[in-house]
Coordinates of C-alpha atoms and ligand atoms in Angstrom, one line a residue:
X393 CA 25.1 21.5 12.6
X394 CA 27.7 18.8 12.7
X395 CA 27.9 15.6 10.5
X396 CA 27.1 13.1 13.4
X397 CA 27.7 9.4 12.1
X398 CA 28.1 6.7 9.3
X399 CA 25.4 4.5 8.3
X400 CA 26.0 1.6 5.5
X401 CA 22.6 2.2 4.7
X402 CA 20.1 5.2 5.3
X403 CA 16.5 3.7 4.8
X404 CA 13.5 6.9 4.6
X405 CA 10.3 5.2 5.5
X406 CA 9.4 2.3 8.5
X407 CA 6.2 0.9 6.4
X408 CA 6.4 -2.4 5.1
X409 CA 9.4 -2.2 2.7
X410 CA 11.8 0.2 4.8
X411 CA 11.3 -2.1 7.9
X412 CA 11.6 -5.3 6.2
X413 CA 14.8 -4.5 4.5
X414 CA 16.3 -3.1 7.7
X415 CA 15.1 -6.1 9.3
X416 CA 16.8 -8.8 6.6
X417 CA 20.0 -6.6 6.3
X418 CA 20.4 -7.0 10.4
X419 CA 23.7 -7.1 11.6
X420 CA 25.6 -7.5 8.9
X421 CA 25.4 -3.6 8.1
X422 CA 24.6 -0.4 9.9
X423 CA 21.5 0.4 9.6
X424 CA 19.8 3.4 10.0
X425 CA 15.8 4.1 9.7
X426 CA 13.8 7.4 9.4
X427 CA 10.1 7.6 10.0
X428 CA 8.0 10.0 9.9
X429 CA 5.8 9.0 12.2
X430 CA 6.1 8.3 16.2
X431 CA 8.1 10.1 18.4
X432 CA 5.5 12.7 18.3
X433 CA 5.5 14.6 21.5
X434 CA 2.9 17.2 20.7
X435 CA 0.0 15.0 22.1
X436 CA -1.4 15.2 18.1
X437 CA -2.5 11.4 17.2
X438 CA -0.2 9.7 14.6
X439 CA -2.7 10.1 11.3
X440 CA -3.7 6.6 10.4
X441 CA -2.7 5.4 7.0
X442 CA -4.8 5.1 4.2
X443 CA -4.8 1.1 3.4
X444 CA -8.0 -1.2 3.6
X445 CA -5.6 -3.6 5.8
X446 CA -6.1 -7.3 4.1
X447 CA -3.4 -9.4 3.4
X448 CA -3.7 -11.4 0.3
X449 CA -2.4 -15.1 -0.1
X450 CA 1.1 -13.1 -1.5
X451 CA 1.8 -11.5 1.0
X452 CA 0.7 -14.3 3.3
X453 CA 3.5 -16.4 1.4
X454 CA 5.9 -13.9 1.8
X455 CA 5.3 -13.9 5.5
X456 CA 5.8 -17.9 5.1
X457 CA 8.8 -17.2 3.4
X458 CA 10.4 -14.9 6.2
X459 CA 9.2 -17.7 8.5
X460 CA 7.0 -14.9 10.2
X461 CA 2.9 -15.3 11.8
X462 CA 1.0 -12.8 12.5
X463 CA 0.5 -11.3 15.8
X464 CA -2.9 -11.2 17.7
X465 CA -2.6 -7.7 18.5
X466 CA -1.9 -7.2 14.5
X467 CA -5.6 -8.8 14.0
X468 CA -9.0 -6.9 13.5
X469 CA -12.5 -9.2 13.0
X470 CA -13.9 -10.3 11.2
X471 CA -12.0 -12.7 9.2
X472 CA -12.6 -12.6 5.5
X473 CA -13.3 -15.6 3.3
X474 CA -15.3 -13.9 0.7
X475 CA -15.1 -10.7 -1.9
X476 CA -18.6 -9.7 -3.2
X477 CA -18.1 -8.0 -6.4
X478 CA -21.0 -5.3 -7.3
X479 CA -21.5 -3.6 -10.6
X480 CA -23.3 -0.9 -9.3
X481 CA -24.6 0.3 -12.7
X482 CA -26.0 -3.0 -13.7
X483 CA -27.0 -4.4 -10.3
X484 CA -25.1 -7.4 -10.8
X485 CA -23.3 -9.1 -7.9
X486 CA -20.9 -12.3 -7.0
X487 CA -19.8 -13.8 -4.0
X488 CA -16.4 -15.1 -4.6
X489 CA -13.9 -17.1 -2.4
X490 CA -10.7 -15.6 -1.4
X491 CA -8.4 -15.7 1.6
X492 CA -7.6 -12.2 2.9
X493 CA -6.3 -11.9 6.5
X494 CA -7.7 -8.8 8.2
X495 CA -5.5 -6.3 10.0
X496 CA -5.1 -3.2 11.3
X497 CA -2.7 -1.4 9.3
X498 CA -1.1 1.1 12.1
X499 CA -0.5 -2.0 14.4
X500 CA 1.0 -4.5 11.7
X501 CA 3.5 -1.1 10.5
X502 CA 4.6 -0.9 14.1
X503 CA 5.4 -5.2 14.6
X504 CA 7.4 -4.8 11.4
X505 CA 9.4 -2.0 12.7
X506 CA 9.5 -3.7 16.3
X507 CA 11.3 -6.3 15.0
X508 CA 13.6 -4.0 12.8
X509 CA 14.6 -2.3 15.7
X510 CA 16.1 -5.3 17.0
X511 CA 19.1 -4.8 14.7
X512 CA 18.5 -1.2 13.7
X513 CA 18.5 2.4 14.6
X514 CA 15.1 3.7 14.4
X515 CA 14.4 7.6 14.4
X516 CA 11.2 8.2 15.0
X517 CA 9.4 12.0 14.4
X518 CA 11.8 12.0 11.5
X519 CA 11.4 13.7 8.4
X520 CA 13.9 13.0 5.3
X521 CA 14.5 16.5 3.2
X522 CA 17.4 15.8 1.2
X523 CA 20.5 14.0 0.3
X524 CA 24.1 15.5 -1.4
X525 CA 25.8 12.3 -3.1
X526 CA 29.8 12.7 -3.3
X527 CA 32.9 10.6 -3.9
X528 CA 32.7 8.3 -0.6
X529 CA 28.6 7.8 -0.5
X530 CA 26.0 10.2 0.6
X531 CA 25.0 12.9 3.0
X532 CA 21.5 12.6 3.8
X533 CA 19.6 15.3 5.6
X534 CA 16.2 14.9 8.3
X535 CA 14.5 17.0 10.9
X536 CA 13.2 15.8 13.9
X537 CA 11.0 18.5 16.1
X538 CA 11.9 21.0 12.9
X539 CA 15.8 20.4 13.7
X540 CA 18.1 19.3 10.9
X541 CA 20.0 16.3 11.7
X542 CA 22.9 15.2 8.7
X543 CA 24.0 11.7 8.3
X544 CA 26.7 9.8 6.2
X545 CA 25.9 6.8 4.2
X546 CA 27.0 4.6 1.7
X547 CA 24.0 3.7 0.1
X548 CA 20.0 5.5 0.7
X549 CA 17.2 3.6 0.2
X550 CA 13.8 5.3 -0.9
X551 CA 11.1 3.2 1.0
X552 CA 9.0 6.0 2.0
X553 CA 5.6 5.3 -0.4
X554 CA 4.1 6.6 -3.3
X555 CA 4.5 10.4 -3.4
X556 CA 8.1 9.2 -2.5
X557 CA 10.5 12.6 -1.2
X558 CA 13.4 10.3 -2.2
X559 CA 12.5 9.8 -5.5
X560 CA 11.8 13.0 -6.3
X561 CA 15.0 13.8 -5.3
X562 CA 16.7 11.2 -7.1
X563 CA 15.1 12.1 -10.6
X564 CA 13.2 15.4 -10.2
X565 CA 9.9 16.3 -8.8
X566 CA 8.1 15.7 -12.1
X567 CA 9.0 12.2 -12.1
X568 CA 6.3 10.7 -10.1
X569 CA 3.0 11.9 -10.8
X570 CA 0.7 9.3 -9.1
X571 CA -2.2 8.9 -11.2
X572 CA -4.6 8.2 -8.8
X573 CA -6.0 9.5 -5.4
X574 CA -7.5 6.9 -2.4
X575 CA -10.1 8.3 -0.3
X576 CA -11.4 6.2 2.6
X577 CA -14.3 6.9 5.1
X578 CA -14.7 5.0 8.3
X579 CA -17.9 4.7 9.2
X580 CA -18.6 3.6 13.1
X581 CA -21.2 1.0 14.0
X582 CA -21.7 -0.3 10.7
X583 CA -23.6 -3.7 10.0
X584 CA -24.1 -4.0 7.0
X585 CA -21.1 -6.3 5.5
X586 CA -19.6 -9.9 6.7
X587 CA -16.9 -9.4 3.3
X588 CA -14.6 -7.8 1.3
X589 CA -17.0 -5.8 -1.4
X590 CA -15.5 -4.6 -4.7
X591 CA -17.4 -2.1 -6.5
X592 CA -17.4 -0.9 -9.9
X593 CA -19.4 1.8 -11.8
X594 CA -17.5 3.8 -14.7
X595 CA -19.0 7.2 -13.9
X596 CA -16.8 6.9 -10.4
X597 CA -13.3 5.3 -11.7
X598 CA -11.9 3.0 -14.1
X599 CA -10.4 1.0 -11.3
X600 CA -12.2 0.4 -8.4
X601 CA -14.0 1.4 -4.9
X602 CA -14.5 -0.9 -1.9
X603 CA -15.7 -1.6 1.3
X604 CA -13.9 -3.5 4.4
X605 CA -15.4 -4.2 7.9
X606 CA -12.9 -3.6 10.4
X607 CA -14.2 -4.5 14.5
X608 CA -17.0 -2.9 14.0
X609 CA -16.4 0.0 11.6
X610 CA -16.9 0.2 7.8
X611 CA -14.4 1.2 5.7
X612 CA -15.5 3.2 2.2
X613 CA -12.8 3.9 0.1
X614 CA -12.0 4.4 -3.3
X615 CA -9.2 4.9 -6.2
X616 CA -10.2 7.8 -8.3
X617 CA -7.8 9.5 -11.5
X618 CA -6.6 12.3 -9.9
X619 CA -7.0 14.3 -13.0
X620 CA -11.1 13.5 -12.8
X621 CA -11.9 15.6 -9.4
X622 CA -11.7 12.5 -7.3
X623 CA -13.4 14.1 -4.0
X624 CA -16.9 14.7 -6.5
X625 CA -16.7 11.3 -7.9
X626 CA -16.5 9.9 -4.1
X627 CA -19.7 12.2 -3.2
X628 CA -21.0 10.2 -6.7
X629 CA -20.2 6.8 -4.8
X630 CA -22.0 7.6 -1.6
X631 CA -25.0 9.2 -3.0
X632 CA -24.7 5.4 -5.3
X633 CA -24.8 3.2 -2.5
X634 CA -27.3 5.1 -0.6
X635 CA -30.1 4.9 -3.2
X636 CA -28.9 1.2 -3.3
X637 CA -30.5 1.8 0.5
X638 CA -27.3 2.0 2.3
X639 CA -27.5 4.3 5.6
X640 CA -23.9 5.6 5.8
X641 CA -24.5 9.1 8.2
X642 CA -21.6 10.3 9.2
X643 CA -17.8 8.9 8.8
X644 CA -15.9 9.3 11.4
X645 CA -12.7 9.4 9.8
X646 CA -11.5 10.8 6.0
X647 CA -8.0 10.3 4.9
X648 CA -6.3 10.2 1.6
X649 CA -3.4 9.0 -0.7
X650 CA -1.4 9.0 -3.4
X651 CA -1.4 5.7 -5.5
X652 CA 0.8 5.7 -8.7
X653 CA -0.8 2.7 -10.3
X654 CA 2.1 0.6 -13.1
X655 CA -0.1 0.5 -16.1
X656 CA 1.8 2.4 -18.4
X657 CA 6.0 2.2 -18.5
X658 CA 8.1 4.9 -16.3
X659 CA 6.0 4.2 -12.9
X660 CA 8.5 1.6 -12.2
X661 CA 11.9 2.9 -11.0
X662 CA 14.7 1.0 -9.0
X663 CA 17.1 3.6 -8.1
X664 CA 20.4 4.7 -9.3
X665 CA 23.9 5.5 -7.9
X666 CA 24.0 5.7 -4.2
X667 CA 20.1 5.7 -3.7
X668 CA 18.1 2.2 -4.2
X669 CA 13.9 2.5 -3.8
X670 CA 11.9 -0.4 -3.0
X671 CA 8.1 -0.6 -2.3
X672 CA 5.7 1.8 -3.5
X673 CA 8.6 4.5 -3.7
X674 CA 9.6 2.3 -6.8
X675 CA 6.0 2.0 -8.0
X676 CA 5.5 -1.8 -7.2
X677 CA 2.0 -1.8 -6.4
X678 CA -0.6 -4.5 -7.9
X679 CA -2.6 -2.3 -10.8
X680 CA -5.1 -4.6 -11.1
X681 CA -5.9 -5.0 -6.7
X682 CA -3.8 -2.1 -5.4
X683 CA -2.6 -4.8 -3.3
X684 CA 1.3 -3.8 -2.0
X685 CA 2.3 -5.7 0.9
X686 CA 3.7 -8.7 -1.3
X687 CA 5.1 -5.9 -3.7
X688 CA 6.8 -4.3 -0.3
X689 CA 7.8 -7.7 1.1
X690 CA 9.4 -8.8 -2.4
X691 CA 11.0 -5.8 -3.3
X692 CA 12.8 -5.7 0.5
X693 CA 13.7 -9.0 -0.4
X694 CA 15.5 -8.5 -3.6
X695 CA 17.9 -5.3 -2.3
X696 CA 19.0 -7.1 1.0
X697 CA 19.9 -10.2 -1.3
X698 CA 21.7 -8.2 -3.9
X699 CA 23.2 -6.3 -1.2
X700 CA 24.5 -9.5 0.2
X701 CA 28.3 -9.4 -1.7
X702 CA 28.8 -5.7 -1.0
X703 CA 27.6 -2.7 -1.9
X704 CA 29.8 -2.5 -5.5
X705 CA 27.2 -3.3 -8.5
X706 CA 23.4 -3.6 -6.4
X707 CA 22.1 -2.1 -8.9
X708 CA 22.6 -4.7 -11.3
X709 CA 21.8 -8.0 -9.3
X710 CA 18.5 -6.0 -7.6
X711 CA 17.3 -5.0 -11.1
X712 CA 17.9 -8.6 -11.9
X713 CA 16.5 -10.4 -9.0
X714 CA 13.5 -8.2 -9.6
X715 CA 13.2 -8.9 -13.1
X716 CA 9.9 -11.6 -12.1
X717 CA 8.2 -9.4 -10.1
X718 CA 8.4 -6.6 -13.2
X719 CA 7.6 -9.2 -15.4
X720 CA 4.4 -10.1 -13.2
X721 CA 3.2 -6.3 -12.9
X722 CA 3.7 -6.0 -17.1
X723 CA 1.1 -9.4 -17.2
X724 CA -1.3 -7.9 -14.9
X725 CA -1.2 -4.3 -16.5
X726 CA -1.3 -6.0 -19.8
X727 CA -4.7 -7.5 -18.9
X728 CA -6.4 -4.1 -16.9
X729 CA -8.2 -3.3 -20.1
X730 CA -10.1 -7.0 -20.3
X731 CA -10.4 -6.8 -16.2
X732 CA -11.7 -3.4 -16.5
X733 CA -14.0 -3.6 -19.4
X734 CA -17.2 -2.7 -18.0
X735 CA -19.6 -5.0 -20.7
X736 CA -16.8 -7.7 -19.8
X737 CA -17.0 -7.9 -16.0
X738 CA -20.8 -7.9 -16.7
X739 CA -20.5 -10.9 -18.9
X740 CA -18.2 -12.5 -15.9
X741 CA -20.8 -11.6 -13.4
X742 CA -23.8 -12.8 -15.5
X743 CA -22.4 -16.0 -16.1
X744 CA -20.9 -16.7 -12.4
X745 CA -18.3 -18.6 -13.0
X746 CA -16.4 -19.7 -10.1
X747 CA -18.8 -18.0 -7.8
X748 CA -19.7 -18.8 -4.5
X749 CA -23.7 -19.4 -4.2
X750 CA -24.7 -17.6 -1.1
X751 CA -27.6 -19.0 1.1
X752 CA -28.4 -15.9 3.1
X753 CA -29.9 -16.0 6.2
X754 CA -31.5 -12.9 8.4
X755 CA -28.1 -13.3 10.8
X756 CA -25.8 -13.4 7.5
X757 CA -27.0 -10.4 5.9
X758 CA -26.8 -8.2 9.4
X759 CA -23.5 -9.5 10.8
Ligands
LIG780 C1 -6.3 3.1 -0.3 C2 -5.3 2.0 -0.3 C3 -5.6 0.8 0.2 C4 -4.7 -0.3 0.2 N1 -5.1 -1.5 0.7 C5 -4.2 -2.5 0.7 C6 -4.5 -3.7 1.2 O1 -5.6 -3.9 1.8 N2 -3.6 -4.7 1.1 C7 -2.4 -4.5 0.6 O2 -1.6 -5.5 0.5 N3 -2.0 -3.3 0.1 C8 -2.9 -2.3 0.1 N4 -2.5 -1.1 -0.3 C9 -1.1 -0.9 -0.8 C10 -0.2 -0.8 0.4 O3 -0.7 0.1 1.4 C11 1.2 -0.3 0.0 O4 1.6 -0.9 -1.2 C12 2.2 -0.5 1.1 O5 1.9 0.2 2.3 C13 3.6 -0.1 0.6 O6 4.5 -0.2 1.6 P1 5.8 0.7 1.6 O7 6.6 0.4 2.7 O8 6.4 0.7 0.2 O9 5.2 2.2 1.7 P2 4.3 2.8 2.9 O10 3.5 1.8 3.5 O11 3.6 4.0 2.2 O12 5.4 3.3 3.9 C14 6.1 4.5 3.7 C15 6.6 5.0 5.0 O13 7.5 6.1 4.8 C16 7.2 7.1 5.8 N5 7.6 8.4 5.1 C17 7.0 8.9 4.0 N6 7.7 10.1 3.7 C18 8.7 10.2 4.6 C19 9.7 11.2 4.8 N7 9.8 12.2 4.0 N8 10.5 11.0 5.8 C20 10.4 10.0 6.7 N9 9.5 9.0 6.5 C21 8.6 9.1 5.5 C22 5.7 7.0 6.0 O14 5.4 7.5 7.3 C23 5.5 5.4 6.0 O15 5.6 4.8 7.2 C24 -3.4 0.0 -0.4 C25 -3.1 1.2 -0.9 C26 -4.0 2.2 -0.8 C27 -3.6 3.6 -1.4

């Protein structure tokens, strides 16, 4: 296997934060991106990603910010105006106001790399398995089809999501130990929401499940402590909602994730050396909404801007420039245990403050 060619920058991963940064960093460097997915040419369909799809007002912003709308093909109905939060132990329930645009997640990942790949090179099929750091950068190794391919770079970026291969290989693969597993279930032909729900009950998690309607389908998902036997406490939700009268049948789609939630110091990581991670890879996720698009689009941000006077000291200006965002997800962890407390949100829900008041209708409720 011969080393082929030089990269200024390696980037593992063409979700959100890889495809971004590739796209910001443009022409002004060589840029090479490896995703997984695509390129597949076994006829086996690309596995969807496990996301419920909504952008929140940040990451709406941050689209303002890179001057960016969203696509119609990027769009799934309906559009969202409202989250209904259920405490399914209590029975309580709120309809809140909130501005979520709904999307399907496979589609938006493949606009952001579209435009990447207008200043990029995108290998698709491509799976990162190591990289050898020495005097003049790094050698980073892929496979594509099960054959090794080995680049040279200057600097490798780790945007390839929570259970991050980079990462592991930075710092060891004890590093990252995502604390909590997402299981989804799409269910087809499903009527029975016209909003975002959130659901709580402590017996299933201490953070929180959720359904999303998506043209047509439900979506069913949940983030559950790995360490609790996450697939029984899902079976716990289901068997919840049905005796709350939902008809759920069969899904016709399971998938799950890792999600390394930032409560607790260490899950936040920005790289060293040669290799920068950005995204989930560096444990910028919301730990209060799971929300990570703003996270991804920040993050991106950040590294091109510190990369902007060269390579020499990134470390320093990304840490810096990212020293807000930190700040932010200290805040939000700082206030999981109110947010969480389940005597609390009942008090919240009791009282509904800031609540919507619903006047439901026959067509309302089946929409
Ligand atoms: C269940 C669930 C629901 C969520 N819902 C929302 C939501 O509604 N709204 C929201 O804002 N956020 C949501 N999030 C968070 C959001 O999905 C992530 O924060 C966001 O996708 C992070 O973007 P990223 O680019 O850092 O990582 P990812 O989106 O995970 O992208 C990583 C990329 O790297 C690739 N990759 C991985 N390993 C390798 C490898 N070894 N070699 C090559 N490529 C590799 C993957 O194929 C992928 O394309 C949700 C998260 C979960 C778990």
């Amino acid at each position: 296997m011969s080393v082929e060619q030089r990269f200024d920058v390696v980037i593992i991963g063409g979700g959100p934060a890889g495809s971004t940064l590739a796209r910001l960093l443009g022409t002004s460097r060589s840029v090479l991106v490896v995703e997984r997915s695509g390129g597949d040419t076994a006829g086996r369909p690309q596995a969807q990603k496990c996301c419920g799809g909504l952008l929140d007002p940040d990451a709406q912003r941050m689209l303002a910010t890179f001057g960016l709308g969203v696509p119609r093909q990027v769009l799934v109905g309906p559009q969202l105006f409202a989250v209904r939060a259920v405490d399914l132990a209590s029975g309580l329930e709120r309809h809140y106001q909130r501005h979520y645009v709904n999307i399907d997640r496979g589609a938006m990942d493949e606009w952001l790399l579209s435009l990447a790949a207008r200043s990029a090179t995108v290998a698709r099929g491509a799976t990162f398995r190591t990289f050898r750091p020495d005097k003049d950068g790094l050698t980073v190794r892929y496979t594509v089809g099960g054959q090794p391919v080995e680049v040279r770079a200057g600097l490798l970026v780790g945007a390839d999501g929570a259970w991050s291969a980079v990462r592991r290989a930075l710092r060891g693969s004890s590093s990252q130990r995502p604390d909590y597993v997402a299981i989804q279930e799409w269910y087809p032909n499903h009527t029975v929401s016209s909003c975002f729900e959130a659901l709580f009950h402590p017996a299933v998690t201490d953070f929180y499940a959720w359904t999303i309607p998506k043209d047509g389908k439900l979506i069913l998902g949940a983030a559950l402590p790995a360490d609790k036997d996450p697939a029984a406490r899902f079976e716990l939700l289901k068997r919840l909602l049905v005796e709350r009268g939902w008809e759920l049948g069969a899904p016709a789609l399971r998938h799950g994730t890792h999600l390394a939630r930032p409560s607790r110091p260490g899950v936040v990581d920005l790289g060293a050396g040669t290799v920068a991670l950005v995204g989930e890879a560096a444990g910028l996720i919301s730990p209060s909404s799971a929300e990570g698009f703003s996270y991804a689009f920040r993050s991106a941000l950040s590294l091109a801007q510190a990369l902007g006077p060269g390579q020499d000291g990134w470390l320093g200006r990304y840490t810096a420039a990212n020293a807000r965002l930190r700040a932010e997800l200290a805040v939000k962890a700082l206030k999981l245990p109110v947010m969480y407390q389940p005597w609390l949100r009942r008090l919240a829900l009791a009282s509904g403050a800031l609540s919507v008041d619903r006047v439901d209708t026959p067509i309302s409720r089946s929409q």
